Amino acid sequence: MARPKNQAGRRAQLVQAAKQAIAKRGLNGLRTIDVAAHSELGAGSVAYYYPDLGDLVREVHEDAVSRFYWNRREQGSADEPPATRLARIIRSGIPRSRDDVDFQVLNELHIHAYRDTFHAGLMAEMYRLEVSLYVAVLNEGVDAGVFTLALPVDTAASNLVAMEDAYGLHFMGGTPLDVDDIFRMIIANAEVLTGCRLVETTMAQ
């Protein structure tokens, strides 16, 4: 039997369909029929490309981490001042809404990581990448003379990642905070860490 054409494209489609399925029903008990419901392909095609549904979930996690990191890395222009870029990076780490699929999926997989070394490794890598984003912009601000850090740069970067993760988790869980509330609270902490006023620089987003 001839192999279907455009396998890479169909696998990418199934990865996005699996994200939708995980966001809707969670990871536990995920079935091929759930993935197919969010795809133009049937359950047979899902099973053809991913006989082991765990392989699809692993690709979903890799895709989510990559998209999340690269979307954040592309925030702002290299010509923008560090204060503006820092504010944009903070904003990019906050869910846009409770329907944000990538955040829903990452939260589900974060829980799954407790029981799976592959997913735990990806979560650790995502944390390292997020910290690296903050380290880079904080160092740029120090070098430009606009940031005076109250903590070592690695500690400040780690604290910012921890705050966005914690607030994001509570927000997705239904805590009565909105996106702008979370942004203002993280910005307030970032201003203390950097000794630099950041709020006004975000208005041009």
PDB file of C-alpha atoms in Angstrom:
ATOM      1  CA  MET A   1       0.000   0.000   0.000  1.00  0.00           C
ATOM      2  CA  ALA A   2       1.343   3.408  -0.937  1.00  0.00           C
ATOM      3  CA  ARG A   3       2.182   5.602   2.026  1.00  0.00           C
ATOM      4  CA  PRO A   4       0.049   8.756   2.377  1.00  0.00           C
ATOM      5  CA  LYS A   5       1.617  11.917   1.044  1.00  0.00           C
ATOM      6  CA  ASN A   6       2.630  14.881   3.176  1.00  0.00           C
ATOM      7  CA  GLN A   7       3.173  12.858   6.318  1.00  0.00           C
ATOM      8  CA  ALA A   8       4.926  15.738   8.072  1.00  0.00           C
ATOM      9  CA  GLY A   9       1.950  18.008   7.420  1.00  0.00           C
ATOM     10  CA  ARG A  10      -0.526  15.445   8.708  1.00  0.00           C
ATOM     11  CA  ARG A  11       1.522  14.808  11.819  1.00  0.00           C
ATOM     12  CA  ALA A  12       1.648  18.559  12.470  1.00  0.00           C
ATOM     13  CA  GLN A  13      -2.134  18.698  12.041  1.00  0.00           C
ATOM     14  CA  LEU A  14      -2.580  15.874  14.547  1.00  0.00           C
ATOM     15  CA  VAL A  15      -0.302  17.606  17.036  1.00  0.00           C
ATOM     16  CA  GLN A  16      -2.536  20.686  16.917  1.00  0.00           C
ATOM     17  CA  ALA A  17      -5.659  18.512  17.141  1.00  0.00           C
ATOM     18  CA  ALA A  18      -4.222  16.719  20.160  1.00  0.00           C
ATOM     19  CA  LYS A  19      -3.610  20.089  21.836  1.00  0.00           C
ATOM     20  CA  GLN A  20      -7.274  20.951  21.407  1.00  0.00           C
ATOM     21  CA  ALA A  21      -8.318  17.566  22.768  1.00  0.00           C
ATOM     22  CA  ILE A  22      -6.036  17.853  25.804  1.00  0.00           C
ATOM     23  CA  ALA A  23      -7.250  21.385  26.511  1.00  0.00           C
ATOM     24  CA  LYS A  24     -10.871  20.218  26.348  1.00  0.00           C
ATOM     25  CA  ARG A  25     -10.798  16.928  28.263  1.00  0.00           C
ATOM     26  CA  GLY A  26      -7.386  16.733  29.932  1.00  0.00           C
ATOM     27  CA  LEU A  27      -4.569  14.283  29.439  1.00  0.00           C
ATOM     28  CA  ASN A  28      -5.808  11.355  31.517  1.00  0.00           C
ATOM     29  CA  GLY A  29      -7.836   8.935  29.418  1.00  0.00           C
ATOM     30  CA  LEU A  30      -7.035  10.713  26.135  1.00  0.00           C
ATOM     31  CA  ARG A  31      -8.163   8.549  23.181  1.00  0.00           C
ATOM     32  CA  THR A  32      -7.492   8.549  19.442  1.00  0.00           C
ATOM     33  CA  ILE A  33     -11.164   9.385  18.891  1.00  0.00           C
ATOM     34  CA  ASP A  34     -10.739  12.541  20.996  1.00  0.00           C
ATOM     35  CA  VAL A  35      -7.864  13.689  18.793  1.00  0.00           C
ATOM     36  CA  ALA A  36      -9.776  12.819  15.621  1.00  0.00           C
ATOM     37  CA  ALA A  37     -12.715  14.947  16.783  1.00  0.00           C
ATOM     38  CA  HIS A  38     -10.496  18.027  16.421  1.00  0.00           C
ATOM     39  CA  SER A  39      -8.983  17.003  13.087  1.00  0.00           C
ATOM     40  CA  GLU A  40     -10.038  16.447   9.488  1.00  0.00           C
ATOM     41  CA  LEU A  41      -8.511  12.980   9.835  1.00  0.00           C
ATOM     42  CA  GLY A  42     -10.337  10.012  11.308  1.00  0.00           C
ATOM     43  CA  ALA A  43      -9.413   7.901  14.295  1.00  0.00           C
ATOM     44  CA  GLY A  44      -7.865   5.342  11.933  1.00  0.00           C
ATOM     45  CA  SER A  45      -5.457   7.956  10.633  1.00  0.00           C
ATOM     46  CA  VAL A  46      -4.541   8.992  14.158  1.00  0.00           C
ATOM     47  CA  ALA A  47      -3.740   5.352  14.950  1.00  0.00           C
ATOM     48  CA  TYR A  48      -1.818   5.004  11.672  1.00  0.00           C
ATOM     49  CA  TYR A  49       0.506   7.900  12.390  1.00  0.00           C
ATOM     50  CA  TYR A  50       0.641   7.324  16.146  1.00  0.00           C
ATOM     51  CA  PRO A  51       0.083   3.665  17.086  1.00  0.00           C
ATOM     52  CA  ASP A  52       1.262   4.670  20.562  1.00  0.00           C
ATOM     53  CA  LEU A  53      -0.700   7.747  21.627  1.00  0.00           C
ATOM     54  CA  GLY A  54       2.084   8.531  24.073  1.00  0.00           C
ATOM     55  CA  ASP A  55       4.314   9.388  21.099  1.00  0.00           C
ATOM     56  CA  LEU A  56       1.771  11.983  19.980  1.00  0.00           C
ATOM     57  CA  VAL A  57       1.597  13.469  23.479  1.00  0.00           C
ATOM     58  CA  ARG A  58       5.396  13.739  23.537  1.00  0.00           C
ATOM     59  CA  GLU A  59       5.333  15.599  20.195  1.00  0.00           C
ATOM     60  CA  VAL A  60       2.609  17.869  21.553  1.00  0.00           C
ATOM     61  CA  HIS A  61       4.836  18.743  24.502  1.00  0.00           C
ATOM     62  CA  GLU A  62       7.880  19.398  22.314  1.00  0.00           C
ATOM     63  CA  ASP A  63       5.800  21.618  20.029  1.00  0.00           C
ATOM     64  CA  ALA A  64       4.254  23.553  22.920  1.00  0.00           C
ATOM     65  CA  VAL A  65       7.625  24.230  24.528  1.00  0.00           C
ATOM     66  CA  SER A  66       9.183  25.314  21.224  1.00  0.00           C
ATOM     67  CA  ARG A  67       6.300  27.623  20.274  1.00  0.00           C
ATOM     68  CA  PHE A  68       6.118  29.142  23.734  1.00  0.00           C
ATOM     69  CA  TYR A  69       9.843  29.881  23.841  1.00  0.00           C
ATOM     70  CA  TRP A  70      10.213  31.226  20.308  1.00  0.00           C
ATOM     71  CA  ASN A  71       7.094  33.374  20.547  1.00  0.00           C
ATOM     72  CA  ARG A  72       8.521  34.930  23.685  1.00  0.00           C
ATOM     73  CA  ARG A  73      11.995  35.346  22.252  1.00  0.00           C
ATOM     74  CA  GLU A  74      10.602  37.309  19.307  1.00  0.00           C
ATOM     75  CA  GLN A  75       8.933  39.868  21.575  1.00  0.00           C
ATOM     76  CA  GLY A  76      10.118  43.362  20.823  1.00  0.00           C
ATOM     77  CA  SER A  77      12.800  44.698  18.529  1.00  0.00           C
ATOM     78  CA  ALA A  78      16.525  44.635  19.172  1.00  0.00           C
ATOM     79  CA  ASP A  79      16.371  48.425  18.770  1.00  0.00           C
ATOM     80  CA  GLU A  80      13.952  48.828  21.696  1.00  0.00           C
ATOM     81  CA  PRO A  81      15.293  49.813  25.121  1.00  0.00           C
ATOM     82  CA  PRO A  82      15.740  46.960  27.632  1.00  0.00           C
ATOM     83  CA  ALA A  83      12.890  48.298  29.812  1.00  0.00           C
ATOM     84  CA  THR A  84      10.432  47.944  26.924  1.00  0.00           C
ATOM     85  CA  ARG A  85      11.683  44.490  25.999  1.00  0.00           C
ATOM     86  CA  LEU A  86      11.487  43.320  29.609  1.00  0.00           C
ATOM     87  CA  ALA A  87       7.866  44.465  29.846  1.00  0.00           C
ATOM     88  CA  ARG A  88       7.015  42.682  26.605  1.00  0.00           C
ATOM     89  CA  ILE A  89       8.641  39.451  27.777  1.00  0.00           C
ATOM     90  CA  ILE A  90       6.651  39.615  31.002  1.00  0.00           C
ATOM     91  CA  ARG A  91       3.422  40.138  29.069  1.00  0.00           C
ATOM     92  CA  SER A  92       4.222  37.181  26.772  1.00  0.00           C
ATOM     93  CA  GLY A  93       4.500  34.837  29.761  1.00  0.00           C
ATOM     94  CA  ILE A  94       0.913  35.501  30.882  1.00  0.00           C
ATOM     95  CA  PRO A  95      -2.066  33.627  29.365  1.00  0.00           C
ATOM     96  CA  ARG A  96      -4.144  35.801  27.045  1.00  0.00           C
ATOM     97  CA  SER A  97      -7.309  34.218  28.430  1.00  0.00           C
ATOM     98  CA  ARG A  98      -8.488  31.062  30.192  1.00  0.00           C
ATOM     99  CA  ASP A  99      -9.087  29.628  26.709  1.00  0.00           C
ATOM    100  CA  ASP A 100      -5.379  29.887  25.814  1.00  0.00           C
ATOM    101  CA  VAL A 101      -4.775  26.360  24.486  1.00  0.00           C
ATOM    102  CA  ASP A 102      -0.987  26.347  24.790  1.00  0.00           C
ATOM    103  CA  PHE A 103      -1.170  27.348  28.459  1.00  0.00           C
ATOM    104  CA  GLN A 104      -3.861  24.753  29.132  1.00  0.00           C
ATOM    105  CA  VAL A 105      -1.742  22.049  27.518  1.00  0.00           C
ATOM    106  CA  LEU A 106       1.449  23.076  29.311  1.00  0.00           C
ATOM    107  CA  ASN A 107      -0.373  23.033  32.650  1.00  0.00           C
ATOM    108  CA  GLU A 108      -1.685  19.535  31.943  1.00  0.00           C
ATOM    109  CA  LEU A 109       1.759  18.314  30.934  1.00  0.00           C
ATOM    110  CA  HIS A 110       3.370  19.991  33.923  1.00  0.00           C
ATOM    111  CA  ILE A 111       1.274  17.782  36.187  1.00  0.00           C
ATOM    112  CA  HIS A 112       2.079  14.736  34.040  1.00  0.00           C
ATOM    113  CA  ALA A 113       5.800  15.456  34.408  1.00  0.00           C
ATOM    114  CA  TYR A 114       5.698  14.224  37.999  1.00  0.00           C
ATOM    115  CA  ARG A 115       5.279  10.693  36.676  1.00  0.00           C
ATOM    116  CA  ASP A 116       7.228  10.751  33.415  1.00  0.00           C
ATOM    117  CA  THR A 117      10.925  11.481  32.952  1.00  0.00           C
ATOM    118  CA  PHE A 118      10.522  12.550  29.304  1.00  0.00           C
ATOM    119  CA  HIS A 119       7.970  15.220  30.181  1.00  0.00           C
ATOM    120  CA  ALA A 120       9.934  16.202  33.285  1.00  0.00           C
ATOM    121  CA  GLY A 121      12.971  16.798  31.068  1.00  0.00           C
ATOM    122  CA  LEU A 122      10.973  19.028  28.739  1.00  0.00           C
ATOM    123  CA  MET A 123       9.579  21.049  31.627  1.00  0.00           C
ATOM    124  CA  ALA A 124      13.094  21.511  32.986  1.00  0.00           C
ATOM    125  CA  GLU A 125      14.272  22.639  29.541  1.00  0.00           C
ATOM    126  CA  MET A 126      11.396  25.111  29.226  1.00  0.00           C
ATOM    127  CA  TYR A 127      12.287  26.573  32.626  1.00  0.00           C
ATOM    128  CA  ARG A 128      15.931  26.925  31.557  1.00  0.00           C
ATOM    129  CA  LEU A 129      14.904  28.665  28.319  1.00  0.00           C
ATOM    130  CA  GLU A 130      12.541  31.049  30.108  1.00  0.00           C
ATOM    131  CA  VAL A 131      15.211  31.993  32.623  1.00  0.00           C
ATOM    132  CA  SER A 132      17.631  32.586  29.749  1.00  0.00           C
ATOM    133  CA  LEU A 133      15.219  35.115  28.187  1.00  0.00           C
ATOM    134  CA  TYR A 134      15.164  37.146  31.375  1.00  0.00           C
ATOM    135  CA  VAL A 135      18.908  36.805  31.960  1.00  0.00           C
ATOM    136  CA  ALA A 136      19.602  38.208  28.491  1.00  0.00           C
ATOM    137  CA  VAL A 137      17.364  41.282  28.816  1.00  0.00           C
ATOM    138  CA  LEU A 138      18.422  41.967  32.419  1.00  0.00           C
ATOM    139  CA  ASN A 139      22.094  41.879  31.401  1.00  0.00           C
ATOM    140  CA  GLU A 140      21.328  44.227  28.507  1.00  0.00           C
ATOM    141  CA  GLY A 141      19.694  46.650  30.919  1.00  0.00           C
ATOM    142  CA  VAL A 142      22.640  46.511  33.313  1.00  0.00           C
ATOM    143  CA  ASP A 143      25.113  47.033  30.464  1.00  0.00           C
ATOM    144  CA  ALA A 144      23.076  50.005  29.226  1.00  0.00           C
ATOM    145  CA  GLY A 145      23.071  51.537  32.703  1.00  0.00           C
ATOM    146  CA  VAL A 146      19.276  51.517  33.071  1.00  0.00           C
ATOM    147  CA  PHE A 147      18.925  48.530  35.445  1.00  0.00           C
ATOM    148  CA  THR A 148      20.449  48.354  38.906  1.00  0.00           C
ATOM    149  CA  LEU A 149      19.697  44.829  40.040  1.00  0.00           C
ATOM    150  CA  ALA A 150      18.759  44.201  43.655  1.00  0.00           C
ATOM    151  CA  LEU A 151      19.678  40.508  43.248  1.00  0.00           C
ATOM    152  CA  PRO A 152      22.128  38.461  41.180  1.00  0.00           C
ATOM    153  CA  VAL A 153      20.880  38.278  37.602  1.00  0.00           C
ATOM    154  CA  ASP A 154      20.192  34.519  37.698  1.00  0.00           C
ATOM    155  CA  THR A 155      18.168  34.903  40.893  1.00  0.00           C
ATOM    156  CA  ALA A 156      16.190  37.846  39.522  1.00  0.00           C
ATOM    157  CA  ALA A 157      15.447  35.948  36.299  1.00  0.00           C
ATOM    158  CA  SER A 158      14.360  32.828  38.184  1.00  0.00           C
ATOM    159  CA  ASN A 159      12.067  34.884  40.423  1.00  0.00           C
ATOM    160  CA  LEU A 160      10.350  36.453  37.411  1.00  0.00           C
ATOM    161  CA  VAL A 161       9.758  33.031  35.840  1.00  0.00           C
ATOM    162  CA  ALA A 162       8.406  31.705  39.145  1.00  0.00           C
ATOM    163  CA  MET A 163       6.001  34.635  39.467  1.00  0.00           C
ATOM    164  CA  GLU A 164       4.593  34.307  35.965  1.00  0.00           C
ATOM    165  CA  ASP A 165       4.216  30.536  36.394  1.00  0.00           C
ATOM    166  CA  ALA A 166       2.453  30.880  39.744  1.00  0.00           C
ATOM    167  CA  TYR A 167       0.120  33.661  38.664  1.00  0.00           C
ATOM    168  CA  GLY A 168      -0.587  31.905  35.370  1.00  0.00           C
ATOM    169  CA  LEU A 169      -1.496  28.686  37.175  1.00  0.00           C
ATOM    170  CA  HIS A 170      -3.856  30.480  39.554  1.00  0.00           C
ATOM    171  CA  PHE A 171      -5.411  32.432  36.681  1.00  0.00           C
ATOM    172  CA  MET A 172      -6.042  29.295  34.610  1.00  0.00           C
ATOM    173  CA  GLY A 173      -7.501  27.676  37.714  1.00  0.00           C
ATOM    174  CA  GLY A 174     -10.146  30.358  38.067  1.00  0.00           C
ATOM    175  CA  THR A 175      -8.628  32.749  40.612  1.00  0.00           C
ATOM    176  CA  PRO A 176     -10.470  36.119  40.325  1.00  0.00           C
ATOM    177  CA  LEU A 177      -7.539  37.968  38.776  1.00  0.00           C
ATOM    178  CA  ASP A 178      -7.519  39.240  35.235  1.00  0.00           C
ATOM    179  CA  VAL A 179      -4.596  39.346  32.833  1.00  0.00           C
ATOM    180  CA  ASP A 180      -3.893  43.027  33.453  1.00  0.00           C
ATOM    181  CA  ASP A 181      -3.905  42.494  37.227  1.00  0.00           C
ATOM    182  CA  ILE A 182      -1.261  39.802  36.864  1.00  0.00           C
ATOM    183  CA  PHE A 183       0.812  41.930  34.515  1.00  0.00           C
ATOM    184  CA  ARG A 184       0.774  44.877  36.919  1.00  0.00           C
ATOM    185  CA  MET A 185       1.826  42.717  39.868  1.00  0.00           C
ATOM    186  CA  ILE A 186       4.731  41.132  38.036  1.00  0.00           C
ATOM    187  CA  ILE A 187       5.792  44.509  36.647  1.00  0.00           C
ATOM    188  CA  ALA A 188       5.755  45.939  40.172  1.00  0.00           C
ATOM    189  CA  ASN A 189       8.155  43.218  41.296  1.00  0.00           C
ATOM    190  CA  ALA A 190      10.323  43.677  38.209  1.00  0.00           C
ATOM    191  CA  GLU A 191      10.635  47.387  38.971  1.00  0.00           C
ATOM    192  CA  VAL A 192      11.907  46.591  42.458  1.00  0.00           C
ATOM    193  CA  LEU A 193      14.364  44.042  41.030  1.00  0.00           C
ATOM    194  CA  THR A 194      15.702  46.412  38.362  1.00  0.00           C
ATOM    195  CA  GLY A 195      15.356  49.820  40.002  1.00  0.00           C
ATOM    196  CA  CYS A 196      13.713  50.967  36.763  1.00  0.00           C
ATOM    197  CA  ARG A 197      10.207  52.238  36.029  1.00  0.00           C
ATOM    198  CA  LEU A 198       8.593  49.888  33.495  1.00  0.00           C
ATOM    199  CA  VAL A 199       4.852  50.657  33.390  1.00  0.00           C
ATOM    200  CA  GLU A 200       4.968  53.600  30.975  1.00  0.00           C
ATOM    201  CA  THR A 201       7.126  51.676  28.523  1.00  0.00           C
ATOM    202  CA  THR A 202       4.385  49.087  27.965  1.00  0.00           C
ATOM    203  CA  MET A 203       1.727  51.453  26.677  1.00  0.00           C
ATOM    204  CA  ALA A 204       2.932  51.229  23.081  1.00  0.00           C
ATOM    205  CA  GLN A 205       2.427  47.457  22.826  1.00  0.00           C
TER     206      GLN A 205
END
